[in-house]
mmCIF file of C-alpha atoms and ligand atoms in Angstrom:
data_model
loop_
_atom_site.group_PDB
_atom_site.id
_atom_site.type_symbol
_atom_site.label_atom_id
_atom_site.label_comp_id
_atom_site.label_asym_id
_atom_site.label_seq_id
_atom_site.Cartn_x
_atom_site.Cartn_y
_atom_site.Cartn_z
ATOM 1 C CA MET J 17 -1.010 -20.286 11.511
ATOM 2 C CA SER J 18 1.166 -22.003 8.921
ATOM 3 C CA GLU J 19 4.751 -22.948 9.684
ATOM 4 C CA GLU J 20 6.200 -19.816 8.110
ATOM 5 C CA GLU J 21 6.317 -16.947 10.608
ATOM 6 C CA GLY J 22 3.876 -14.117 9.815
ATOM 7 C CA VAL J 23 1.842 -16.189 7.319
ATOM 8 C CA LEU J 24 -1.730 -17.082 8.111
ATOM 9 C CA ASP J 25 -3.921 -19.712 6.475
ATOM 10 C CA LEU J 26 -7.263 -17.953 6.309
ATOM 11 C CA MET J 27 -10.621 -19.026 4.960
ATOM 12 C CA VAL J 28 -12.671 -17.071 2.435
ATOM 13 C CA GLU J 29 -15.866 -16.220 4.296
ATOM 14 C CA SER J 30 -17.634 -14.270 1.531
ATOM 15 C CA LEU J 31 -17.175 -12.684 -1.908
ATOM 16 C CA THR J 32 -19.632 -9.927 -2.744
ATOM 17 C CA ARG J 33 -19.841 -7.908 -5.934
ATOM 18 C CA ILE J 34 -20.089 -4.300 -4.800
ATOM 19 C CA ALA J 35 -19.450 -2.455 -8.103
ATOM 20 C CA ASP J 36 -18.596 -3.251 -11.732
ATOM 21 C CA GLY J 37 -15.479 -5.404 -11.567
ATOM 22 C CA VAL J 38 -15.081 -5.023 -7.796
ATOM 23 C CA LEU J 39 -15.424 -7.832 -5.256
ATOM 24 C CA GLN J 40 -15.490 -7.322 -1.514
ATOM 25 C CA VAL J 41 -13.783 -10.328 0.059
ATOM 26 C CA THR J 42 -13.854 -11.234 3.730
ATOM 27 C CA LEU J 43 -11.314 -13.627 5.297
ATOM 28 C CA VAL J 44 -11.548 -15.363 8.661
ATOM 29 C CA ASP J 45 -9.488 -17.804 10.688
ATOM 30 C CA PRO J 46 -10.922 -21.297 9.959
ATOM 31 C CA ASP J 47 -10.889 -22.097 13.685
ATOM 32 C CA GLY J 48 -12.451 -18.817 14.696
ATOM 33 C CA TYR J 49 -9.326 -17.248 16.279
ATOM 34 C CA TRP J 50 -8.838 -13.547 16.341
ATOM 35 C CA LEU J 51 -6.661 -12.121 13.564
ATOM 36 C CA PRO J 52 -3.507 -10.002 14.119
ATOM 37 C CA GLU J 53 -4.142 -6.312 14.842
ATOM 38 C CA TRP J 54 -3.813 -3.694 12.125
ATOM 39 C CA THR J 55 -4.086 0.058 11.734
ATOM 40 C CA PRO J 56 -5.677 2.219 8.977
ATOM 41 C CA GLY J 57 -3.581 2.126 5.799
ATOM 42 C CA ALA J 58 -2.365 -1.447 6.343
ATOM 43 C CA HIS J 59 -2.325 -4.127 3.623
ATOM 44 C CA ILE J 60 -2.054 -7.886 3.512
ATOM 45 C CA ASP J 61 -0.347 -10.122 0.930
ATOM 46 C CA ILE J 62 -2.609 -12.749 -0.638
ATOM 47 C CA GLU J 63 -0.764 -15.678 -2.200
ATOM 48 C CA THR J 64 -2.043 -16.502 -5.672
ATOM 49 C CA PRO J 65 -0.707 -18.865 -8.413
ATOM 50 C CA ALA J 66 0.745 -15.708 -10.028
ATOM 51 C CA GLY J 67 2.575 -14.808 -6.836
ATOM 52 C CA PRO J 68 1.665 -12.701 -3.784
ATOM 53 C CA ARG J 69 -0.581 -9.729 -4.321
ATOM 54 C CA GLN J 70 -1.070 -6.746 -1.979
ATOM 55 C CA TYR J 71 -4.567 -5.654 -0.938
ATOM 56 C CA SER J 72 -5.391 -2.853 1.505
ATOM 57 C CA LEU J 73 -7.552 -3.690 4.493
ATOM 58 C CA CYS J 74 -10.765 -1.736 4.237
ATOM 59 C CA GLY J 75 -12.875 -3.003 7.131
ATOM 60 C CA ASP J 76 -12.961 -2.009 10.791
ATOM 61 C CA PRO J 77 -9.669 -2.432 12.685
ATOM 62 C CA GLU J 78 -11.685 -3.023 15.886
ATOM 63 C CA ASP J 79 -13.197 -6.161 14.321
ATOM 64 C CA ARG J 80 -10.537 -8.793 14.997
ATOM 65 C CA THR J 81 -12.672 -11.592 13.574
ATOM 66 C CA ARG J 82 -12.218 -10.830 9.890
ATOM 67 C CA TYR J 83 -10.159 -9.038 7.288
ATOM 68 C CA THR J 84 -12.052 -7.211 4.495
ATOM 69 C CA ILE J 85 -10.463 -6.266 1.180
ATOM 70 C CA GLY J 86 -11.752 -4.895 -2.168
ATOM 71 C CA VAL J 87 -10.382 -6.518 -5.306
ATOM 72 C CA LEU J 88 -10.676 -4.923 -8.694
ATOM 73 C CA ARG J 89 -10.541 -7.214 -11.731
ATOM 74 C CA GLU J 90 -7.549 -5.673 -13.471
ATOM 75 C CA SER J 91 -7.854 -5.417 -17.264
ATOM 76 C CA ALA J 92 -4.087 -6.040 -17.490
ATOM 77 C CA SER J 93 -4.155 -8.681 -14.753
ATOM 78 C CA ARG J 94 -1.020 -10.853 -14.446
ATOM 79 C CA GLY J 95 -3.200 -13.517 -12.845
ATOM 80 C CA GLY J 96 -3.655 -12.222 -9.285
ATOM 81 C CA SER J 97 -7.011 -10.438 -9.507
ATOM 82 C CA THR J 98 -8.488 -12.930 -11.950
ATOM 83 C CA HIS J 99 -7.657 -15.694 -9.486
ATOM 84 C CA VAL J 100 -9.541 -13.930 -6.756
ATOM 85 C CA HIS J 101 -12.528 -13.199 -9.065
ATOM 86 C CA ASP J 102 -12.765 -16.462 -10.982
ATOM 87 C CA VAL J 103 -11.301 -19.153 -8.749
ATOM 88 C CA LEU J 104 -11.739 -18.286 -5.047
ATOM 89 C CA ARG J 105 -14.979 -19.375 -3.495
ATOM 90 C CA PRO J 106 -16.329 -19.260 0.071
ATOM 91 C CA GLY J 107 -14.660 -21.955 2.181
ATOM 92 C CA ASP J 108 -11.381 -21.868 0.238
ATOM 93 C CA LEU J 109 -8.171 -21.424 2.199
ATOM 94 C CA VAL J 110 -5.665 -18.735 1.204
ATOM 95 C CA GLU J 111 -2.174 -17.930 2.444
ATOM 96 C CA VAL J 112 -2.065 -14.411 3.834
ATOM 97 C CA GLY J 113 1.027 -12.420 4.804
ATOM 98 C CA GLY J 114 1.056 -9.293 6.962
ATOM 99 C CA PRO J 115 -0.633 -7.075 7.903
ATOM 100 C CA ARG J 116 1.967 -4.361 7.238
ATOM 101 C CA ASN J 117 1.502 -0.632 7.190
ATOM 102 C CA HIS J 118 3.539 1.771 5.121
ATOM 103 C CA PHE J 119 0.721 4.238 4.670
ATOM 104 C CA GLU J 120 0.065 5.272 8.237
ATOM 105 C CA LEU J 121 -2.309 8.013 9.268
ATOM 106 C CA LEU J 122 -0.254 10.693 10.994
ATOM 107 C CA PRO J 123 -1.430 13.700 13.036
ATOM 108 C CA ALA J 124 -2.471 16.745 11.001
ATOM 109 C CA LYS J 125 -4.760 19.739 11.540
ATOM 110 C CA ARG J 126 -6.929 18.664 8.635
ATOM 111 C CA TYR J 127 -7.050 15.868 6.137
ATOM 112 C CA LEU J 128 -7.694 15.631 2.420
ATOM 113 C CA PHE J 129 -8.250 12.099 1.099
ATOM 114 C CA ILE J 130 -8.076 11.580 -2.639
ATOM 115 C CA ALA J 131 -9.104 8.223 -4.080
ATOM 116 C CA GLY J 132 -8.900 6.980 -7.640
ATOM 117 C CA GLY J 133 -11.019 3.870 -8.278
ATOM 118 C CA ILE J 134 -10.115 0.875 -6.070
ATOM 119 C CA GLY J 135 -7.683 3.273 -4.274
ATOM 120 C CA ILE J 136 -10.596 4.036 -1.980
ATOM 121 C CA THR J 137 -9.873 0.872 0.044
ATOM 122 C CA PRO J 138 -7.046 2.038 2.382
ATOM 123 C CA LEU J 139 -8.797 5.368 2.867
ATOM 124 C CA LEU J 140 -12.022 3.871 4.280
ATOM 125 C CA PRO J 141 -10.574 2.917 7.702
ATOM 126 C CA MET J 142 -8.684 6.251 7.788
ATOM 127 C CA ILE J 143 -11.975 8.100 7.290
ATOM 128 C CA ARG J 144 -13.644 6.010 9.943
ATOM 129 C CA ASP J 145 -10.814 6.948 12.325
ATOM 130 C CA VAL J 146 -10.719 10.696 11.696
ATOM 131 C CA GLU J 147 -14.528 10.923 11.746
ATOM 132 C CA ALA J 148 -14.596 9.156 15.126
ATOM 133 C CA ARG J 149 -12.062 11.639 16.463
ATOM 134 C CA GLY J 150 -14.004 14.618 15.187
ATOM 135 C CA GLU J 151 -11.207 15.751 12.875
ATOM 136 C CA ASP J 152 -11.545 18.138 9.924
ATOM 137 C CA TRP J 153 -11.528 16.027 6.752
ATOM 138 C CA LYS J 154 -12.754 15.714 3.185
ATOM 139 C CA LEU J 155 -12.731 12.902 0.635
ATOM 140 C CA VAL J 156 -12.708 13.366 -3.155
ATOM 141 C CA TYR J 157 -13.378 10.039 -4.818
ATOM 142 C CA GLY J 158 -12.982 9.612 -8.555
ATOM 143 C CA GLY J 159 -13.785 6.644 -10.765
ATOM 144 C CA ARG J 160 -14.696 5.802 -14.371
ATOM 145 C CA SER J 161 -18.421 5.900 -13.562
ATOM 146 C CA ARG J 162 -20.642 5.581 -10.518
ATOM 147 C CA ALA J 163 -21.273 1.952 -11.352
ATOM 148 C CA SER J 164 -17.562 1.233 -11.122
ATOM 149 C CA MET J 165 -17.080 2.909 -7.717
ATOM 150 C CA GLY J 166 -17.301 0.576 -4.737
ATOM 151 C CA PHE J 167 -18.343 1.344 -1.170
ATOM 152 C CA LEU J 168 -20.696 4.226 -2.113
ATOM 153 C CA GLU J 169 -23.312 3.081 0.394
ATOM 154 C CA LYS J 170 -20.831 3.269 3.234
ATOM 155 C CA LEU J 171 -19.644 6.708 2.164
ATOM 156 C CA ALA J 172 -23.188 8.066 1.912
ATOM 157 C CA ALA J 173 -23.289 8.318 5.678
ATOM 158 C CA TYR J 174 -20.653 11.044 5.666
ATOM 159 C CA GLY J 175 -22.780 13.528 3.679
ATOM 160 C CA ASP J 176 -21.056 16.455 2.032
ATOM 161 C CA LYS J 177 -17.633 15.535 3.445
ATOM 162 C CA VAL J 178 -17.504 13.143 0.511
ATOM 163 C CA GLU J 179 -17.308 14.485 -3.029
ATOM 164 C CA LEU J 180 -17.924 11.876 -5.715
ATOM 165 C CA TRP J 181 -16.277 12.527 -9.040
ATOM 166 C CA PRO J 182 -17.304 9.957 -11.723
ATOM 167 C CA GLU J 183 -15.200 10.711 -14.808
ATOM 168 C CA ASP J 184 -18.092 10.138 -17.249
ATOM 169 C CA GLU J 185 -20.024 12.917 -15.465
ATOM 170 C CA HIS J 186 -17.388 15.423 -14.408
ATOM 171 C CA GLY J 187 -14.138 14.570 -16.214
ATOM 172 C CA LEU J 188 -10.801 14.179 -14.404
ATOM 173 C CA LEU J 189 -10.408 14.902 -10.645
ATOM 174 C CA PRO J 190 -10.301 18.671 -9.944
ATOM 175 C CA LEU J 191 -6.719 18.676 -8.667
ATOM 176 C CA ASP J 192 -6.226 22.391 -9.413
ATOM 177 C CA ARG J 193 -9.032 23.328 -7.086
ATOM 178 C CA LEU J 194 -7.999 20.817 -4.468
ATOM 179 C CA LEU J 195 -4.319 21.687 -4.320
ATOM 180 C CA THR J 196 -4.374 25.430 -4.936
ATOM 181 C CA ASP J 197 -4.268 27.413 -1.699
ATOM 182 C CA ALA J 198 -4.069 24.207 0.358
ATOM 183 C CA PRO J 199 -4.222 25.210 4.026
ATOM 184 C CA ASP J 200 -1.250 24.772 6.360
ATOM 185 C CA ASP J 201 -0.837 21.497 8.203
ATOM 186 C CA LEU J 202 -2.917 19.594 5.644
ATOM 187 C CA GLY J 203 -2.312 15.891 5.478
ATOM 188 C CA ILE J 204 -3.048 14.574 1.954
ATOM 189 C CA TYR J 205 -3.579 10.831 1.635
ATOM 190 C CA CYS J 206 -3.962 9.519 -1.899
ATOM 191 C CA CYS J 207 -4.324 6.065 -3.388
ATOM 192 C CA GLY J 208 -5.158 5.288 -7.011
ATOM 193 C CA PRO J 209 -3.592 4.772 -10.434
ATOM 194 C CA SER J 210 0.105 5.679 -10.698
ATOM 195 C CA GLY J 211 -0.610 8.538 -13.208
ATOM 196 C CA LEU J 212 -2.773 10.260 -10.525
ATOM 197 C CA LEU J 213 -0.171 9.706 -7.811
ATOM 198 C CA ASP J 214 2.665 11.001 -9.998
ATOM 199 C CA VAL J 215 0.735 14.200 -10.645
ATOM 200 C CA ILE J 216 -0.092 14.699 -6.937
ATOM 201 C CA GLU J 217 3.484 13.912 -5.882
ATOM 202 C CA GLY J 218 4.822 16.489 -8.336
ATOM 203 C CA ARG J 219 2.286 19.164 -7.449
ATOM 204 C CA CYS J 220 2.773 18.774 -3.681
ATOM 205 C CA GLU J 221 6.557 19.282 -3.886
ATOM 206 C CA THR J 222 5.879 23.005 -4.224
ATOM 207 C CA LEU J 223 3.202 23.216 -1.514
ATOM 208 C CA ALA J 224 4.516 24.499 1.840
ATOM 209 C CA GLY J 225 3.030 23.091 5.076
ATOM 210 C CA VAL J 226 1.450 20.129 3.320
ATOM 211 C CA SER J 227 2.414 16.498 3.991
ATOM 212 C CA VAL J 228 1.600 14.091 1.201
ATOM 213 C CA HIS J 229 1.263 10.332 1.666
ATOM 214 C CA LEU J 230 0.769 8.012 -1.307
ATOM 215 C CA GLU J 231 -0.103 4.346 -1.556
ATOM 216 C CA ARG J 232 0.866 2.736 -4.851
ATOM 217 C CA PHE J 233 -0.517 -0.593 -6.113
ATOM 218 C CA THR J 234 2.031 -0.805 -8.901
ATOM 219 C CA ALA J 235 5.730 -0.094 -8.945
ATOM 220 C CA LYS J 236 7.281 3.141 -10.183
ATOM 221 C CA ASP J 237 8.991 2.922 -13.612
ATOM 222 C CA LEU J 238 12.693 2.383 -12.780
ATOM 223 C CA SER J 239 13.757 1.674 -16.344
ATOM 224 C CA GLY J 240 15.654 4.921 -16.866
ATOM 225 C CA LEU J 241 17.842 4.560 -13.759
ATOM 226 C CA VAL J 242 21.552 3.704 -14.015
ATOM 227 C CA ASP J 243 22.993 1.136 -11.569
ATOM 228 C CA THR J 244 26.363 1.854 -9.963
ATOM 229 C CA PRO J 245 28.066 -1.161 -8.325
ATOM 230 C CA PHE J 246 28.686 -0.990 -4.615
ATOM 231 C CA THR J 247 29.652 -3.300 -1.748
ATOM 232 C CA VAL J 248 27.085 -4.638 0.658
ATOM 233 C CA ILE J 249 28.288 -5.776 4.082
ATOM 234 C CA CYS J 250 26.008 -7.901 6.267
ATOM 235 C CA ALA J 251 27.153 -7.243 9.803
ATOM 236 C CA LYS J 252 25.464 -10.172 11.543
ATOM 237 C CA SER J 253 26.185 -12.734 8.837
ATOM 238 C CA GLU J 254 29.727 -11.449 8.290
ATOM 239 C CA VAL J 255 29.250 -11.418 4.513
ATOM 240 C CA GLU J 256 30.778 -8.861 2.164
ATOM 241 C CA ARG J 257 29.815 -8.897 -1.525
ATOM 242 C CA GLU J 258 29.744 -6.570 -4.515
ATOM 243 C CA VAL J 259 26.285 -5.683 -5.820
ATOM 244 C CA PRO J 260 26.872 -5.368 -9.581
ATOM 245 C CA ALA J 261 24.705 -3.350 -11.965
ATOM 246 C CA GLY J 262 21.570 -5.254 -12.892
ATOM 247 C CA THR J 263 21.578 -7.306 -9.668
ATOM 248 C CA SER J 264 19.607 -6.331 -6.563
ATOM 249 C CA VAL J 265 20.812 -6.409 -2.969
ATOM 250 C CA LEU J 266 18.099 -9.007 -2.411
ATOM 251 C CA ASP J 267 19.530 -11.224 -5.170
ATOM 252 C CA VAL J 268 22.993 -10.993 -3.588
ATOM 253 C CA LEU J 269 21.661 -11.768 -0.118
ATOM 254 C CA GLU J 270 19.821 -14.805 -1.408
ATOM 255 C CA GLN J 271 22.919 -16.015 -3.257
ATOM 256 C CA GLU J 272 24.685 -15.871 0.084
ATOM 257 C CA GLY J 273 21.929 -17.901 1.749
ATOM 258 C CA ILE J 274 20.647 -14.926 3.752
ATOM 259 C CA SER J 275 16.877 -15.021 3.962
ATOM 260 C CA VAL J 276 14.807 -11.811 3.720
ATOM 261 C CA SER J 277 11.043 -11.819 3.350
ATOM 262 C CA ASN J 278 9.949 -10.485 -0.025
ATOM 263 C CA ALA J 279 6.354 -10.402 -1.142
ATOM 264 C CA CYS J 280 6.558 -8.320 -4.325
ATOM 265 C CA ARG J 281 10.244 -7.926 -5.330
ATOM 266 C CA GLU J 282 9.322 -4.585 -6.974
ATOM 267 C CA GLY J 283 9.389 -2.011 -4.187
ATOM 268 C CA VAL J 284 5.671 -1.948 -3.420
ATOM 269 C CA CYS J 285 4.965 -4.028 -0.337
ATOM 270 C CA GLY J 286 7.734 -3.045 2.082
ATOM 271 C CA SER J 287 8.280 -6.618 3.301
ATOM 272 C CA CYS J 288 12.013 -6.602 2.455
ATOM 273 C CA GLU J 289 13.030 -3.503 4.427
ATOM 274 C CA VAL J 290 16.412 -4.077 6.135
ATOM 275 C CA ALA J 291 17.979 -1.714 8.696
ATOM 276 C CA ILE J 292 21.091 0.206 7.627
ATOM 277 C CA LEU J 293 24.064 0.549 9.984
ATOM 278 C CA ASP J 294 26.284 2.638 7.670
ATOM 279 C CA GLY J 295 26.131 4.123 4.166
ATOM 280 C CA THR J 296 23.512 6.049 2.270
ATOM 281 C CA PRO J 297 20.683 4.387 0.366
ATOM 282 C CA GLU J 298 19.312 5.372 -2.979
ATOM 283 C CA HIS J 299 15.622 4.663 -2.414
ATOM 284 C CA ARG J 300 13.842 3.269 -5.459
ATOM 285 C CA ASP J 301 10.836 1.829 -3.724
ATOM 286 C CA SER J 302 7.290 2.977 -4.509
ATOM 287 C CA ILE J 303 6.470 3.697 -0.869
ATOM 288 C CA ARG J 304 8.595 6.674 0.181
ATOM 289 C CA VAL J 305 7.713 10.202 -0.931
ATOM 290 C CA GLY J 306 9.045 13.674 -0.135
ATOM 291 C CA ALA J 307 11.219 13.831 2.961
ATOM 292 C CA GLU J 308 10.942 10.058 3.400
ATOM 293 C CA LEU J 309 13.409 9.695 0.514
ATOM 294 C CA ASP J 310 16.105 11.081 2.866
ATOM 295 C CA ASP J 311 15.535 8.187 5.306
ATOM 296 C CA THR J 312 18.869 6.509 5.978
ATOM 297 C CA SER J 313 17.555 4.031 8.576
ATOM 298 C CA SER J 314 16.479 1.197 6.211
ATOM 299 C CA LEU J 315 15.964 0.321 2.565
ATOM 300 C CA ALA J 316 13.865 -2.022 0.448
ATOM 301 C CA VAL J 317 16.593 -4.441 -0.687
ATOM 302 C CA CYS J 318 14.576 -5.714 -3.688
ATOM 303 C CA VAL J 319 15.007 -2.459 -5.668
ATOM 304 C CA SER J 320 16.976 0.172 -3.678
ATOM 305 C CA ARG J 321 20.703 0.595 -3.952
ATOM 306 C CA ALA J 322 23.443 2.772 -2.371
ATOM 307 C CA THR J 323 24.962 6.118 -3.248
ATOM 308 C CA THR J 324 28.001 5.323 -1.133
ATOM 309 C CA PRO J 325 30.654 2.686 -2.074
ATOM 310 C CA ARG J 326 29.700 0.619 0.986
ATOM 311 C CA LEU J 327 26.371 -0.160 2.548
ATOM 312 C CA VAL J 328 26.372 -1.947 5.938
ATOM 313 C CA LEU J 329 23.195 -3.770 6.783
ATOM 314 C CA ASP J 330 21.965 -5.008 10.117
ATOM 315 C CA ILE J 331 21.390 -8.527 8.950
HETATM 316 S S1 LIG E 415 9.708 -7.303 -1.688
HETATM 317 FE FE1 LIG E 415 8.126 -5.822 -1.677
HETATM 318 S S2 LIG E 415 9.167 -3.961 -1.314
HETATM 319 FE FE2 LIG E 415 10.758 -5.404 -1.534
#
């Protein structure tokens, strides 16, 4: 462990090309210690020269000796995925934050998993879990082409519960078929490009008896939103400050010397959630969907604001 709480110094054990532009990376403790526990849907933060990047854990949660992630070389990479692909080599040490889980697998009568490209990664341990419990489930996995779709060998073991949907063979994912007449108590878990998630989020708003859970790799577009100033009160630190338009709660807290962990500063990772004691948040993170947007217990201070004039935080 490094000095910072919750940060591990892990060693790259292996990097394996498993599809076009996709590396499977395994990380271990350099001294062979077991790693912190995690549950399906969890992600870790990998520190890169371009800042921390979030990657879903896709191995077996029962295996405490290593973390496994899949890393797509992003065509519009800001430096994170190219660092992993071009610079990291077996034996290198990396700083790892987490694991954290904001994409938890919840009880449902049946499950529909929808993956777009590298979005398959958080779904793999979920599928392992529901299969082991004998649950009713199906995966529809889309990608540009079969060659670009990782983990196909692993998925082959599940037979016709897995429907592969390479775009160059079949076109776009068949969302009409999947979401029309969705059965009651269906849990939908989807991870992939934001365009796919936006469509599914919009379609599921009108579906009764369906719970939808999305995992985004990139932040929602917040550019059209208008900021209203409000007052943030930090109960433990006894600080009261205005949060002006264009300034985040996180910025204000840092200006006051109040430390909050923040791995992405764009509402994706969930590391900056702070408990609310009073007031109503305006959630702008890319984690909450549906009824979760009514959550008044905490907010991601890097992007979310308040709809009330005062917001009292437990910090
Ligand atoms: S720092 Fe990642 S959600 Fe706020």
